Short mmCIF file of C-alpha atoms in Angstrom, two decimals:
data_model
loop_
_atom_site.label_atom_id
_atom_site.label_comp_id
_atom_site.label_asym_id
_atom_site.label_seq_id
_atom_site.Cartn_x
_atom_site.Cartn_y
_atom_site.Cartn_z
CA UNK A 29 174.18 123.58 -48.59
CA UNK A 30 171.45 125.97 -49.23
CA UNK A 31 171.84 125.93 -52.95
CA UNK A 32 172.56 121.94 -52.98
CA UNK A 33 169.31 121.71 -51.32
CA UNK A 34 167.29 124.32 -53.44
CA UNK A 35 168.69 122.17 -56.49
CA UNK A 36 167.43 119.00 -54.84
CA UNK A 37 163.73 120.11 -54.39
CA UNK A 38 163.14 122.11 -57.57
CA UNK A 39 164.14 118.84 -59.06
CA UNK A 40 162.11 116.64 -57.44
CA UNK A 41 159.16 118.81 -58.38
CA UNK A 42 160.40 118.59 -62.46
CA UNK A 43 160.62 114.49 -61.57
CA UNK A 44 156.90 114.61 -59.96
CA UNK A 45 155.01 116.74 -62.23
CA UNK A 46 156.36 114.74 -65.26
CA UNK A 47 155.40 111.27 -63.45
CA UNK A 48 152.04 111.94 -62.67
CA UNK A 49 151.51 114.71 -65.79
CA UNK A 50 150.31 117.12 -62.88
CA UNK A 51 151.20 120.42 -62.80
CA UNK A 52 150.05 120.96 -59.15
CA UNK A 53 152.87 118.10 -58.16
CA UNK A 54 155.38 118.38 -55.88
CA UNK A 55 156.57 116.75 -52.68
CA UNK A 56 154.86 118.69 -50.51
CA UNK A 57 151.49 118.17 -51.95
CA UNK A 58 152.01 114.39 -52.69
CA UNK A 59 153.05 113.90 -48.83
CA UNK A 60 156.38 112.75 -49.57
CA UNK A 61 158.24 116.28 -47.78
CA UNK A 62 155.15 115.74 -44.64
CA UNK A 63 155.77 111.85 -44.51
CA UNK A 64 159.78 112.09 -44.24
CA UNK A 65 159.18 115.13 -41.55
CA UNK A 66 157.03 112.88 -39.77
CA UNK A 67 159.35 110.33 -39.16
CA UNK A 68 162.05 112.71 -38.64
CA UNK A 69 160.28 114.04 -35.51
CA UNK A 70 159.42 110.40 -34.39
CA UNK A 71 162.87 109.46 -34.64
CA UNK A 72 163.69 112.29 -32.86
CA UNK A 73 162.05 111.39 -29.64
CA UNK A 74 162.84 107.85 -29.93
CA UNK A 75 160.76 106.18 -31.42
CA UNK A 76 162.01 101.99 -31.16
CA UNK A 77 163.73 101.22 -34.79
CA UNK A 78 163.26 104.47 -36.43
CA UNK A 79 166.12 106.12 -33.46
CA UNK A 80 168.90 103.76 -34.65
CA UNK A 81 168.79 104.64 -38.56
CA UNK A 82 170.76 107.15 -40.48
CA UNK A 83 168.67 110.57 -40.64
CA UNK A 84 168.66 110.33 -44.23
CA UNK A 85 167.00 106.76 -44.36
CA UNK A 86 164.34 107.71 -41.81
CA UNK A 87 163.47 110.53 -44.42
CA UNK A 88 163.76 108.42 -47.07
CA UNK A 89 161.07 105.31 -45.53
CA UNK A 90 158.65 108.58 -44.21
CA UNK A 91 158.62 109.68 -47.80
CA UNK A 92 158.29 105.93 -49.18
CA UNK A 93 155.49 105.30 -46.99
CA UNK A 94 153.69 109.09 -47.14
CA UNK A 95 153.93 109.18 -50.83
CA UNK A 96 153.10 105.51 -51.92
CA UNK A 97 149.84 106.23 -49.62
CA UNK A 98 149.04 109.33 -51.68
CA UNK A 99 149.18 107.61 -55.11
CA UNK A 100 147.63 104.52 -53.66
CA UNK A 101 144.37 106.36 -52.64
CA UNK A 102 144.51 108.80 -55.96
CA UNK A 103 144.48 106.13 -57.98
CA UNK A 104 147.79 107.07 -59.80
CA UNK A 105 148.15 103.17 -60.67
CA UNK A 106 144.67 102.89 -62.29
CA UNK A 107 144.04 104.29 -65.75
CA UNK A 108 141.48 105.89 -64.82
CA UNK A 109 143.08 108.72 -62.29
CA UNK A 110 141.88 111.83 -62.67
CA UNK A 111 144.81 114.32 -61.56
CA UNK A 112 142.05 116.54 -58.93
CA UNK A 113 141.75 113.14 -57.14
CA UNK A 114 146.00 112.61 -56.63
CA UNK A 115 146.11 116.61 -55.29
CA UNK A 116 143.17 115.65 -52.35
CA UNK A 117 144.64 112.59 -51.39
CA UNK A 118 147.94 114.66 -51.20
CA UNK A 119 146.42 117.13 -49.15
CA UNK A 120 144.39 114.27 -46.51
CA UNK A 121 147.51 112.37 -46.38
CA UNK A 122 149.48 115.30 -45.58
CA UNK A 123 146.99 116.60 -42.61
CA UNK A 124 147.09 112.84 -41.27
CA UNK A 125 150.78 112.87 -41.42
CA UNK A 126 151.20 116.61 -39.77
CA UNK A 127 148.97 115.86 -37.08
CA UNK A 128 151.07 112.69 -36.07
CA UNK A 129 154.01 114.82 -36.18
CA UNK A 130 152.68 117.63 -34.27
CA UNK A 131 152.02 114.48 -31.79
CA UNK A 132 154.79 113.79 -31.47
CA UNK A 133 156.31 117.34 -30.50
CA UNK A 134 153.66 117.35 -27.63
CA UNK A 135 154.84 113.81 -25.91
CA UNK A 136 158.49 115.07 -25.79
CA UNK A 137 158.42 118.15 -24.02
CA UNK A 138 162.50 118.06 -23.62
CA UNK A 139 162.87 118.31 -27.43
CA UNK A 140 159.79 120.37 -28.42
CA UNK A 141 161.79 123.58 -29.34
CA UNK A 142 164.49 121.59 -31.23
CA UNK A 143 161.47 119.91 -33.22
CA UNK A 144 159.52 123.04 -33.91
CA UNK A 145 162.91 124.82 -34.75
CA UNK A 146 163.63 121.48 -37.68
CA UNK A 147 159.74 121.50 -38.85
CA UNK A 148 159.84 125.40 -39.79
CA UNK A 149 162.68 124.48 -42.42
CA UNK A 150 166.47 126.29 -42.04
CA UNK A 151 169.39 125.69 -43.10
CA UNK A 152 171.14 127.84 -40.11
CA UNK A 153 172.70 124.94 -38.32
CA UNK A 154 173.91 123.39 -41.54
CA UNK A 155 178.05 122.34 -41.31
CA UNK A 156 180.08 120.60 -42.95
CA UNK A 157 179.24 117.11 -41.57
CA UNK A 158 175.54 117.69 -42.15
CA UNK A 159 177.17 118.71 -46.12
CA UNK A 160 178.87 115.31 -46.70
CA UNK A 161 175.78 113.65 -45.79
CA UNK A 162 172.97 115.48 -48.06
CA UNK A 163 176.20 115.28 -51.02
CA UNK A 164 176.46 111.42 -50.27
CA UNK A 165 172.53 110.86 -51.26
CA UNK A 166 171.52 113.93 -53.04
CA UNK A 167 174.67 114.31 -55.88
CA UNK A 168 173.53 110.25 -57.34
CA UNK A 169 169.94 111.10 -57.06
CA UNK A 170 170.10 114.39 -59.29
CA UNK A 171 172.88 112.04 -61.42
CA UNK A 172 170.24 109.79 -61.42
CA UNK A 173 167.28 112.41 -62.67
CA UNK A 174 169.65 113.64 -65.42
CA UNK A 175 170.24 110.08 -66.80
CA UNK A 176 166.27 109.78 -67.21
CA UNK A 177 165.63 113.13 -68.54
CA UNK A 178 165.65 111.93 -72.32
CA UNK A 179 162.80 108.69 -71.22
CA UNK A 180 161.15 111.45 -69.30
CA UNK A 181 160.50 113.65 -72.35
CA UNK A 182 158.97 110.21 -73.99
CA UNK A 183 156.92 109.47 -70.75
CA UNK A 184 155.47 112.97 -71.16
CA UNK A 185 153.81 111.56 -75.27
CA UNK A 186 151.61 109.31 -72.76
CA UNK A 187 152.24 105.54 -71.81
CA UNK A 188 150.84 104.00 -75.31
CA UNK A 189 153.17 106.38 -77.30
CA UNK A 190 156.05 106.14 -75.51
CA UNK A 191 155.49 102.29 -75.03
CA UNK A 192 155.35 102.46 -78.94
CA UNK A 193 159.08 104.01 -78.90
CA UNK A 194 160.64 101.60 -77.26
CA UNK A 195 160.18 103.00 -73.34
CA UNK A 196 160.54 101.13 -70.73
CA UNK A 197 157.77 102.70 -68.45
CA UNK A 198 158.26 100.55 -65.43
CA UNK A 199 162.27 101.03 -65.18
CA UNK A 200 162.08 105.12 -65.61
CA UNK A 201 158.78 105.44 -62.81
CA UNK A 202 161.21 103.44 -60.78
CA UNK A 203 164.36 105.31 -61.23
CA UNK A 204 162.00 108.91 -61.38
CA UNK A 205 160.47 107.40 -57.80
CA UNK A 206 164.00 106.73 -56.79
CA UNK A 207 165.58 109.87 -57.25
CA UNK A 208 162.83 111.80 -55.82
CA UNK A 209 162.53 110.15 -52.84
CA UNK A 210 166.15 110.90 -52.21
CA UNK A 211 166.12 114.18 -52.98
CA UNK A 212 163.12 115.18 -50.70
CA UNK A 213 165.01 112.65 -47.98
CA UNK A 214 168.34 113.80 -47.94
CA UNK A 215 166.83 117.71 -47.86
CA UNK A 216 164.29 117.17 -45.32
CA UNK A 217 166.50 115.31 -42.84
CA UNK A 218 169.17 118.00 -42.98
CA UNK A 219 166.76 121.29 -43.20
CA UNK A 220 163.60 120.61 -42.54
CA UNK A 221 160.47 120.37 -44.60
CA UNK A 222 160.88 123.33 -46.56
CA UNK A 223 157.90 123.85 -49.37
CA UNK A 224 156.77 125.17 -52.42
CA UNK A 225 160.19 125.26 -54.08
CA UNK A 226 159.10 121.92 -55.71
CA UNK A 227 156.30 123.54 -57.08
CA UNK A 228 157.20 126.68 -58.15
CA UNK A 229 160.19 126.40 -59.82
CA UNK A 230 159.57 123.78 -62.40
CA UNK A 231 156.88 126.56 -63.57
CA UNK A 232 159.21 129.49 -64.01
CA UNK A 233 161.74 127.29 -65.64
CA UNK A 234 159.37 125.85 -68.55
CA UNK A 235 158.65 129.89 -68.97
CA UNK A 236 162.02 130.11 -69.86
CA UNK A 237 163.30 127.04 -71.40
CA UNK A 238 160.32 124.75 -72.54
CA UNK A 239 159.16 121.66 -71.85
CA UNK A 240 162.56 119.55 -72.75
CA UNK A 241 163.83 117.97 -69.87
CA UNK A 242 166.92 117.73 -70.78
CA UNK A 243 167.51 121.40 -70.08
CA UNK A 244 164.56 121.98 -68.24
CA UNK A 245 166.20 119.69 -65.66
CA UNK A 246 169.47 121.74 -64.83
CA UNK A 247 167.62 124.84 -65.49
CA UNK A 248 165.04 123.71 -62.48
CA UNK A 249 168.25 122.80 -60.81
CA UNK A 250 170.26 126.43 -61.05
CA UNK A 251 166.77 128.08 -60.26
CA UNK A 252 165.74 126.17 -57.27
CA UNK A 253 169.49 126.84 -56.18
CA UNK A 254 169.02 130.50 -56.72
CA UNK A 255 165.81 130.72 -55.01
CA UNK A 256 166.49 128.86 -51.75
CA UNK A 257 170.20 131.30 -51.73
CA UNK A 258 168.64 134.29 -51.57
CA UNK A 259 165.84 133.19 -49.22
CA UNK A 260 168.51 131.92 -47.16
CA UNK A 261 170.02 135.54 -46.62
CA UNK A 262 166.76 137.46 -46.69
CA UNK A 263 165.85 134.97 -43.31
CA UNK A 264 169.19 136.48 -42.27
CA UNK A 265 168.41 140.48 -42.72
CA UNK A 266 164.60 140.43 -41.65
CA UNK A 267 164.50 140.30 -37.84
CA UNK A 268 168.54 141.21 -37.19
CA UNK A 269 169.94 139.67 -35.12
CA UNK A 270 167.99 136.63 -35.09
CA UNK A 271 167.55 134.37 -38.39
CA UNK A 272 163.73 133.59 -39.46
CA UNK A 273 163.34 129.98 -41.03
CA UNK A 274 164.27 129.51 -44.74
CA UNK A 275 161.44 127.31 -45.12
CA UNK A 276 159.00 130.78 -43.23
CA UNK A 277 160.50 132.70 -46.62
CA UNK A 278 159.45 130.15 -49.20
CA UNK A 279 156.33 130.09 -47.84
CA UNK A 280 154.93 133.24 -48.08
CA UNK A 281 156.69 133.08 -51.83
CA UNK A 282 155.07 130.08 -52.60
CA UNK A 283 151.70 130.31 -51.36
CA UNK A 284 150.44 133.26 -53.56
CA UNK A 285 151.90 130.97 -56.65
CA UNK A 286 150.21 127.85 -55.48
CA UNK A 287 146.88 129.62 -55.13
CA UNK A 288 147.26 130.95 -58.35
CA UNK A 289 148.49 127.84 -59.95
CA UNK A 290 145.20 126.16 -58.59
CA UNK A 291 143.18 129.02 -59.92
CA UNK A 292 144.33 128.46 -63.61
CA UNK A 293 144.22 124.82 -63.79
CA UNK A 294 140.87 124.68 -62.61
CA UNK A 295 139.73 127.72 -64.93
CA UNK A 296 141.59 125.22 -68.13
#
């Protein structure tokens, strides 16, 4: 499950960054992974409509919504977006979105430690049943991101080039938004919002294999797998007996890299 869900996120983050032709995208920082957590924890206390749909769907219309928002305000449907403007909207969205969820923990003071427990990310109550359903969205979705791979390598050319070739912009942006969205859903709603594995990965995997995403894809995919594995069973080993969040592990990974990232985009 771990693994399935490392693969899921590291993709998404391959999807994103080739979309929007942003290095610094993921769906943490686009408010996708915030947006589905958000209605997680509203579902979770009951929230009328939200309280009768699968887990996965709730994820999946928290993502729709958080993430539409995002590129809404930073102008990613304008030809005039300037990449800077997507990453702050990302971030305010995000904020709004935490602080609604955080909320929500505080009105439902029966399930605050269950909530808190899901919104630090782990993968330590994961069984079978919770398998079958993040297989059941998450195996079409990265089926889905490998069928696309070859458009997204055109996409990457820019819009009047790849128009040029043939590309059918609208049809892979809807397919890329597709598959993402399920991705982050299916992973949040069974773990948690676990970040920085959409962002990170996708980096170390161009180091190694380029910029083709036909391998750069899978590659993302075994990498992301790897990473959240072995995060998994360092959260086992650090505070013995007890198990510290998955999503505590890529954090403190992650946020040295993001930092970084930011550092040498704005430097270029």
């Amino acid at each position: 499950g771990a693994m399935l869900i490392g693969a899921n996120l590291a993709v998404a983050g391959v999807l994103m960054q080739g979309l929007t032709r942003n290095i610094l995208a993921s769906p943490s920082i686009l408010g996708i992974t915030s947006g589905a957590a958000c209605f997680m924890a509203l579902s979770s206390i009951g929230v009328v409509l939200l309280a009768s749909l699968n887990s996965v769907l709730v994820a999946a219309l928290g993502g729709v919504i958080g993430g539409g928002l995002v590129m809404v305000l930073g102008g990613f449907f304008s030809h005039s977006a300037h990449p800077l403007r997507l990453i702050l909207a990302g971030i305010a969205m995000s904020a709004l979105l935490v602080g609604i969820t955080r909320a929500s923990v505080i009105l439902a003071d029966d399930m605050a430690y269950s909530v808190i427990a899901w919104l630090a990310g782990s993968v330590s109550t994961l069984d079978w049943h919770h398998f079958s359903q993040l297989a059941l969205f998450s195996l079409p979705a990265l089926l889905l991101a490998f069928y696309i791979a070859g458009k997204m390598n055109l996409l990457a050319l820019g819009e009047e080039m790849a128009t040029g070739l043939g590309l059918n912009i609208k049809q892979v942006r809807w397919f890329a938004c597709i598959s993402i969205i399920f991705l982050t859903a299916s992973s949040v709603a069974i773990a948690g919002p676990i970040a920085f594995v959409g962002l990170l990965i996708p980096h170390i995997a161009r180091k190694i294999v380029g910029f083709e995403h036909r391998v750069l894809i899978p590659c993302s995919a075994l990498l992301g797998a790897s990473l959240l594995l072995w995060a998994d069973a360092l959260s086992r080993v650090i505070a013995f007996p007890m198990e510290t969040p998955v999503g505590v592990i890529t954090a403190l990974i992650g946020s040295p890299c993001f930092i970084l990232l930011a550092l040498r985009s704005k430097l270029s």
